[in-house]
């Protein structure tokens, strides 16, 4: 996981941001910058400040981690409670997964969605366009993906599908689906970021894990995620 963390942080620092920190009076951090996938849990207004809350898990079913960020600016209207984002941040503890206050540096909008059942033939039709997955990890109910693909306009599809013929087996087959925008002129490879909800499959009583199928620079491969601590439940609201 340490290698994956370094890959994720490096790619996030290089990526173009859709949202950025609004605290312009804060000094440029000289401490280590971290990157991770998070769920945005919402914001509360306290006096003249806004407290934004994010949750994550280091890996698999590790304890829930809660980050808070205090901002004098009202949260961006494009931030949606319950959706997944990528953030870069620093903190006083200099521990990547320590709950508490953070200094938020960047927020990236990413692909979201739930794993969807489909016939394998339809899934295969969504695997013909070139793409490569560089990082896969499970964080609670989410599978996080980082990949690259040649596109100019964002792809029509980037998500997870489960082969409906295997959905009731002990290890269902789950596939990355990718469909490019064929009307756009390809310029160069760009990063793909996604975090997808496994709960509709993982919480089935027959499920003991999933086998994730995807493309890499070396060709087709797969990775199996096994259950650790029983069924997944939705990320709790830290305010409850």
mmCIF file of C-alpha atoms in Angstrom:
data_model
loop_
_atom_site.group_PDB
_atom_site.id
_atom_site.type_symbol
_atom_site.label_atom_id
_atom_site.label_comp_id
_atom_site.label_asym_id
_atom_site.label_seq_id
_atom_site.Cartn_x
_atom_site.Cartn_y
_atom_site.Cartn_z
ATOM 1 C CA UNK A 1 0.000 0.000 0.000
ATOM 2 C CA UNK A 2 2.948 2.358 0.580
ATOM 3 C CA UNK A 3 3.926 2.147 -3.112
ATOM 4 C CA UNK A 4 0.304 2.756 -4.156
ATOM 5 C CA UNK A 5 0.122 5.782 -1.854
ATOM 6 C CA UNK A 6 3.187 7.336 -3.487
ATOM 7 C CA UNK A 7 1.782 6.712 -6.988
ATOM 8 C CA UNK A 8 -1.548 8.263 -6.035
ATOM 9 C CA UNK A 9 -0.001 11.339 -4.428
ATOM 10 C CA UNK A 10 2.352 11.944 -7.349
ATOM 11 C CA UNK A 11 -0.445 11.712 -9.917
ATOM 12 C CA UNK A 12 -2.717 13.981 -7.904
ATOM 13 C CA UNK A 13 -0.081 16.680 -7.550
ATOM 14 C CA UNK A 14 0.466 16.639 -11.323
ATOM 15 C CA UNK A 15 -3.231 16.487 -12.260
ATOM 16 C CA UNK A 16 -5.313 19.466 -13.341
ATOM 17 C CA UNK A 17 -7.626 20.543 -10.512
ATOM 18 C CA UNK A 18 -11.336 21.165 -10.754
ATOM 19 C CA UNK A 19 -11.505 22.650 -7.274
ATOM 20 C CA UNK A 20 -8.743 24.330 -5.259
ATOM 21 C CA UNK A 21 -8.269 25.635 -1.750
ATOM 22 C CA UNK A 22 -9.719 29.114 -1.272
ATOM 23 C CA UNK A 23 -7.564 30.093 1.725
ATOM 24 C CA UNK A 24 -5.143 32.268 -0.210
ATOM 25 C CA UNK A 25 -3.664 33.704 2.991
ATOM 26 C CA UNK A 26 -2.258 30.315 4.027
ATOM 27 C CA UNK A 27 1.497 29.835 3.476
ATOM 28 C CA UNK A 28 2.703 27.256 0.998
ATOM 29 C CA UNK A 29 3.141 24.041 2.988
ATOM 30 C CA UNK A 30 6.666 22.719 3.380
ATOM 31 C CA UNK A 31 5.475 19.422 4.905
ATOM 32 C CA UNK A 32 4.724 16.212 3.032
ATOM 33 C CA UNK A 33 1.694 16.270 0.736
ATOM 34 C CA UNK A 34 -0.643 13.251 0.797
ATOM 35 C CA UNK A 35 -3.321 12.119 -1.638
ATOM 36 C CA UNK A 36 -6.314 9.840 -1.145
ATOM 37 C CA UNK A 37 -9.851 9.019 -2.278
ATOM 38 C CA UNK A 38 -12.541 10.347 0.061
ATOM 39 C CA UNK A 39 -16.288 10.649 0.527
ATOM 40 C CA UNK A 40 -17.536 14.206 0.987
ATOM 41 C CA UNK A 41 -19.787 14.197 4.053
ATOM 42 C CA UNK A 42 -20.935 17.803 3.882
ATOM 43 C CA UNK A 43 -20.150 21.165 5.491
ATOM 44 C CA UNK A 44 -21.247 23.054 8.581
ATOM 45 C CA UNK A 45 -20.994 26.789 9.178
ATOM 46 C CA UNK A 46 -19.372 27.812 12.461
ATOM 47 C CA UNK A 47 -19.173 31.536 13.164
ATOM 48 C CA UNK A 48 -17.558 32.933 10.009
ATOM 49 C CA UNK A 49 -15.868 29.669 8.997
ATOM 50 C CA UNK A 50 -17.024 26.574 7.147
ATOM 51 C CA UNK A 51 -15.977 23.095 8.285
ATOM 52 C CA UNK A 52 -15.875 20.538 5.464
ATOM 53 C CA UNK A 53 -15.811 16.851 6.406
ATOM 54 C CA UNK A 54 -14.401 13.923 4.423
ATOM 55 C CA UNK A 55 -14.138 10.228 5.300
ATOM 56 C CA UNK A 56 -11.939 7.429 4.010
ATOM 57 C CA UNK A 57 -10.351 4.104 4.931
ATOM 58 C CA UNK A 58 -6.690 3.263 4.497
ATOM 59 C CA UNK A 59 -7.441 -0.094 2.875
ATOM 60 C CA UNK A 60 -10.079 -2.804 2.823
ATOM 61 C CA UNK A 61 -12.043 -2.726 6.120
ATOM 62 C CA UNK A 62 -9.621 -0.665 8.204
ATOM 63 C CA UNK A 63 -11.147 1.877 10.642
ATOM 64 C CA UNK A 64 -12.978 4.882 9.258
ATOM 65 C CA UNK A 65 -10.817 8.017 9.067
ATOM 66 C CA UNK A 66 -12.434 11.465 9.271
ATOM 67 C CA UNK A 67 -10.784 14.621 7.925
ATOM 68 C CA UNK A 68 -12.013 18.168 8.598
ATOM 69 C CA UNK A 69 -10.963 21.326 6.802
ATOM 70 C CA UNK A 70 -11.787 24.843 7.953
ATOM 71 C CA UNK A 71 -12.361 27.416 5.217
ATOM 72 C CA UNK A 72 -13.495 31.026 5.276
ATOM 73 C CA UNK A 73 -15.053 30.582 1.849
ATOM 74 C CA UNK A 74 -18.432 28.934 1.311
ATOM 75 C CA UNK A 75 -18.046 25.407 -0.143
ATOM 76 C CA UNK A 76 -18.086 25.101 -3.917
ATOM 77 C CA UNK A 77 -21.608 24.344 -5.179
ATOM 78 C CA UNK A 78 -20.193 21.489 -7.284
ATOM 79 C CA UNK A 79 -19.321 19.504 -4.166
ATOM 80 C CA UNK A 80 -22.039 16.882 -3.608
ATOM 81 C CA UNK A 81 -22.542 15.168 -0.267
ATOM 82 C CA UNK A 82 -21.994 11.418 -0.515
ATOM 83 C CA UNK A 83 -19.951 11.540 -3.711
ATOM 84 C CA UNK A 84 -16.347 10.450 -4.009
ATOM 85 C CA UNK A 85 -13.438 12.802 -4.710
ATOM 86 C CA UNK A 86 -9.665 12.790 -4.766
ATOM 87 C CA UNK A 87 -7.905 15.199 -2.466
ATOM 88 C CA UNK A 88 -4.354 16.307 -1.767
ATOM 89 C CA UNK A 89 -3.681 17.592 1.728
ATOM 90 C CA UNK A 90 -1.212 18.072 4.560
ATOM 91 C CA UNK A 91 -1.696 17.681 8.303
ATOM 92 C CA UNK A 92 0.137 18.393 11.519
ATOM 93 C CA UNK A 93 0.723 14.730 12.397
ATOM 94 C CA UNK A 94 2.358 13.979 9.026
ATOM 95 C CA UNK A 95 0.505 10.657 9.024
ATOM 96 C CA UNK A 96 -1.478 9.978 5.884
ATOM 97 C CA UNK A 97 -4.463 8.355 7.599
ATOM 98 C CA UNK A 98 -4.777 10.232 10.890
ATOM 99 C CA UNK A 99 -8.248 11.568 11.700
ATOM 100 C CA UNK A 100 -8.398 15.269 12.431
ATOM 101 C CA UNK A 101 -7.825 18.655 10.873
ATOM 102 C CA UNK A 102 -6.126 18.896 7.471
ATOM 103 C CA UNK A 103 -4.954 21.648 5.166
ATOM 104 C CA UNK A 104 -6.776 20.933 1.917
ATOM 105 C CA UNK A 105 -4.746 21.674 -1.197
ATOM 106 C CA UNK A 106 -6.755 20.206 -4.070
ATOM 107 C CA UNK A 107 -10.074 18.485 -4.721
ATOM 108 C CA UNK A 108 -10.537 16.534 -7.940
ATOM 109 C CA UNK A 109 -13.884 15.509 -9.345
ATOM 110 C CA UNK A 110 -13.828 11.836 -10.390
ATOM 111 C CA UNK A 111 -16.051 9.134 -11.867
ATOM 112 C CA UNK A 112 -18.606 7.765 -9.361
ATOM 113 C CA UNK A 113 -21.254 5.072 -9.502
ATOM 114 C CA UNK A 114 -22.456 1.674 -8.270
ATOM 115 C CA UNK A 115 -21.422 -1.660 -9.712
ATOM 116 C CA UNK A 116 -24.148 -2.619 -12.221
ATOM 117 C CA UNK A 117 -25.245 -6.118 -13.348
ATOM 118 C CA UNK A 118 -25.072 -6.772 -17.108
ATOM 119 C CA UNK A 119 -24.676 -9.778 -19.431
ATOM 120 C CA UNK A 120 -21.033 -10.566 -20.143
ATOM 121 C CA UNK A 121 -21.569 -9.933 -23.867
ATOM 122 C CA UNK A 122 -22.604 -6.326 -23.162
ATOM 123 C CA UNK A 123 -19.688 -5.856 -20.785
ATOM 124 C CA UNK A 124 -17.235 -7.061 -23.439
ATOM 125 C CA UNK A 125 -18.608 -4.415 -25.810
ATOM 126 C CA UNK A 126 -17.467 -1.819 -23.264
ATOM 127 C CA UNK A 127 -13.900 -3.123 -23.217
ATOM 128 C CA UNK A 128 -12.905 -2.551 -26.832
ATOM 129 C CA UNK A 129 -11.554 0.988 -26.481
ATOM 130 C CA UNK A 130 -7.963 1.237 -25.193
ATOM 131 C CA UNK A 131 -7.372 2.040 -21.540
ATOM 132 C CA UNK A 132 -4.902 0.902 -18.868
ATOM 133 C CA UNK A 133 -5.434 0.642 -15.117
ATOM 134 C CA UNK A 134 -2.411 1.646 -13.024
ATOM 135 C CA UNK A 135 -3.804 1.274 -9.502
ATOM 136 C CA UNK A 136 -6.628 -0.711 -7.895
ATOM 137 C CA UNK A 137 -7.533 -0.737 -4.211
ATOM 138 C CA UNK A 138 -10.538 -1.406 -2.009
ATOM 139 C CA UNK A 139 -11.480 1.067 0.687
ATOM 140 C CA UNK A 140 -14.544 -0.111 2.553
ATOM 141 C CA UNK A 141 -17.453 -0.277 0.137
ATOM 142 C CA UNK A 142 -15.468 1.395 -2.641
ATOM 143 C CA UNK A 143 -13.103 0.179 -5.354
ATOM 144 C CA UNK A 144 -10.712 2.974 -6.284
ATOM 145 C CA UNK A 145 -9.148 3.055 -9.738
ATOM 146 C CA UNK A 146 -6.474 5.133 -11.411
ATOM 147 C CA UNK A 147 -5.874 4.590 -15.105
ATOM 148 C CA UNK A 148 -4.867 6.255 -18.345
ATOM 149 C CA UNK A 149 -6.518 6.365 -21.759
ATOM 150 C CA UNK A 150 -6.168 8.391 -24.969
ATOM 151 C CA UNK A 151 -8.959 10.955 -25.011
ATOM 152 C CA UNK A 152 -9.680 14.631 -25.462
ATOM 153 C CA UNK A 153 -13.274 14.770 -24.177
ATOM 154 C CA UNK A 154 -14.128 12.756 -21.058
ATOM 155 C CA UNK A 155 -15.165 9.174 -21.919
ATOM 156 C CA UNK A 156 -18.806 8.211 -22.165
ATOM 157 C CA UNK A 157 -18.346 5.337 -19.728
ATOM 158 C CA UNK A 158 -15.867 4.516 -17.001
ATOM 159 C CA UNK A 159 -17.388 2.299 -14.320
ATOM 160 C CA UNK A 160 -17.743 -1.227 -12.919
ATOM 161 C CA UNK A 161 -20.066 -3.973 -14.122
ATOM 162 C CA UNK A 162 -20.728 -7.405 -12.636
ATOM 163 C CA UNK A 163 -21.399 -10.388 -14.905
ATOM 164 C CA UNK A 164 -25.010 -11.138 -14.039
ATOM 165 C CA UNK A 165 -24.405 -14.881 -14.552
ATOM 166 C CA UNK A 166 -21.939 -14.838 -11.636
ATOM 167 C CA UNK A 167 -23.636 -12.382 -9.304
ATOM 168 C CA UNK A 168 -24.879 -15.099 -6.921
ATOM 169 C CA UNK A 169 -21.597 -17.017 -6.871
ATOM 170 C CA UNK A 170 -19.144 -16.803 -3.969
ATOM 171 C CA UNK A 171 -16.691 -14.709 -6.031
ATOM 172 C CA UNK A 172 -18.628 -12.713 -8.681
ATOM 173 C CA UNK A 173 -16.744 -11.481 -11.739
ATOM 174 C CA UNK A 174 -16.574 -7.680 -11.891
ATOM 175 C CA UNK A 175 -15.221 -5.812 -14.922
ATOM 176 C CA UNK A 176 -14.000 -2.310 -15.639
ATOM 177 C CA UNK A 177 -16.072 -0.835 -18.457
ATOM 178 C CA UNK A 178 -14.605 1.931 -20.589
ATOM 179 C CA UNK A 179 -16.129 3.611 -23.659
ATOM 180 C CA UNK A 180 -14.413 6.625 -25.192
ATOM 181 C CA UNK A 181 -16.126 9.598 -26.806
ATOM 182 C CA UNK A 182 -15.644 8.672 -30.457
ATOM 183 C CA UNK A 183 -16.568 12.185 -31.583
ATOM 184 C CA UNK A 184 -13.540 13.717 -29.903
ATOM 185 C CA UNK A 185 -10.112 14.078 -31.443
ATOM 186 C CA UNK A 186 -7.541 12.087 -29.497
ATOM 187 C CA UNK A 187 -4.582 14.151 -28.345
ATOM 188 C CA UNK A 188 -2.676 12.092 -25.774
ATOM 189 C CA UNK A 189 -3.075 9.778 -22.808
ATOM 190 C CA UNK A 190 -4.795 11.358 -19.823
ATOM 191 C CA UNK A 191 -5.488 10.158 -16.304
ATOM 192 C CA UNK A 192 -8.746 8.448 -15.327
ATOM 193 C CA UNK A 193 -9.874 8.501 -11.701
ATOM 194 C CA UNK A 194 -12.842 6.565 -10.382
ATOM 195 C CA UNK A 195 -14.305 5.256 -7.135
ATOM 196 C CA UNK A 196 -17.186 2.814 -7.399
ATOM 197 C CA UNK A 197 -19.635 1.397 -4.867
ATOM 198 C CA UNK A 198 -19.372 -2.391 -4.407
ATOM 199 C CA UNK A 199 -22.114 -2.721 -1.794
ATOM 200 C CA UNK A 200 -24.879 -4.007 -4.159
ATOM 201 C CA UNK A 201 -22.724 -7.107 -4.804
ATOM 202 C CA UNK A 202 -20.652 -7.301 -1.647
ATOM 203 C CA UNK A 203 -23.657 -7.352 0.667
ATOM 204 C CA UNK A 204 -25.234 -10.363 -1.020
ATOM 205 C CA UNK A 205 -25.300 -13.328 1.421
ATOM 206 C CA UNK A 206 -23.523 -15.535 -1.134
ATOM 207 C CA UNK A 207 -20.629 -13.129 -1.717
ATOM 208 C CA UNK A 208 -17.203 -13.944 -0.239
ATOM 209 C CA UNK A 209 -15.320 -11.466 -2.393
ATOM 210 C CA UNK A 210 -15.049 -10.245 -5.973
ATOM 211 C CA UNK A 211 -12.686 -10.886 -8.880
ATOM 212 C CA UNK A 212 -11.944 -7.619 -10.649
ATOM 213 C CA UNK A 213 -10.991 -7.865 -14.353
ATOM 214 C CA UNK A 214 -9.197 -4.977 -16.088
ATOM 215 C CA UNK A 215 -6.529 -4.007 -18.629
ATOM 216 C CA UNK A 216 -2.972 -2.958 -17.781
ATOM 217 C CA UNK A 217 0.143 -2.059 -19.753
ATOM 218 C CA UNK A 218 0.896 -5.803 -19.810
ATOM 219 C CA UNK A 219 -2.547 -6.873 -21.030
ATOM 220 C CA UNK A 220 -5.637 -8.302 -19.363
ATOM 221 C CA UNK A 221 -5.345 -9.225 -15.692
ATOM 222 C CA UNK A 222 -7.482 -9.672 -12.574
ATOM 223 C CA UNK A 223 -7.323 -9.055 -8.832
ATOM 224 C CA UNK A 224 -9.388 -10.716 -6.125
ATOM 225 C CA UNK A 225 -10.692 -8.763 -3.132
ATOM 226 C CA UNK A 226 -11.844 -11.014 -0.287
ATOM 227 C CA UNK A 227 -14.209 -10.151 2.538
ATOM 228 C CA UNK A 228 -12.487 -9.313 5.789
ATOM 229 C CA UNK A 229 -15.072 -8.174 8.287
ATOM 230 C CA UNK A 230 -18.424 -9.220 6.887
ATOM 231 C CA UNK A 231 -20.975 -7.196 4.889
ATOM 232 C CA UNK A 232 -20.280 -3.587 4.062
ATOM 233 C CA UNK A 233 -22.531 -0.819 5.248
ATOM 234 C CA UNK A 234 -22.822 2.707 3.873
ATOM 235 C CA UNK A 235 -20.281 5.207 5.198
ATOM 236 C CA UNK A 236 -21.775 6.621 8.411
ATOM 237 C CA UNK A 237 -22.468 10.308 8.682
ATOM 238 C CA UNK A 238 -19.802 11.611 11.112
ATOM 239 C CA UNK A 239 -22.367 14.080 12.430
ATOM 240 C CA UNK A 240 -24.673 11.330 13.631
#
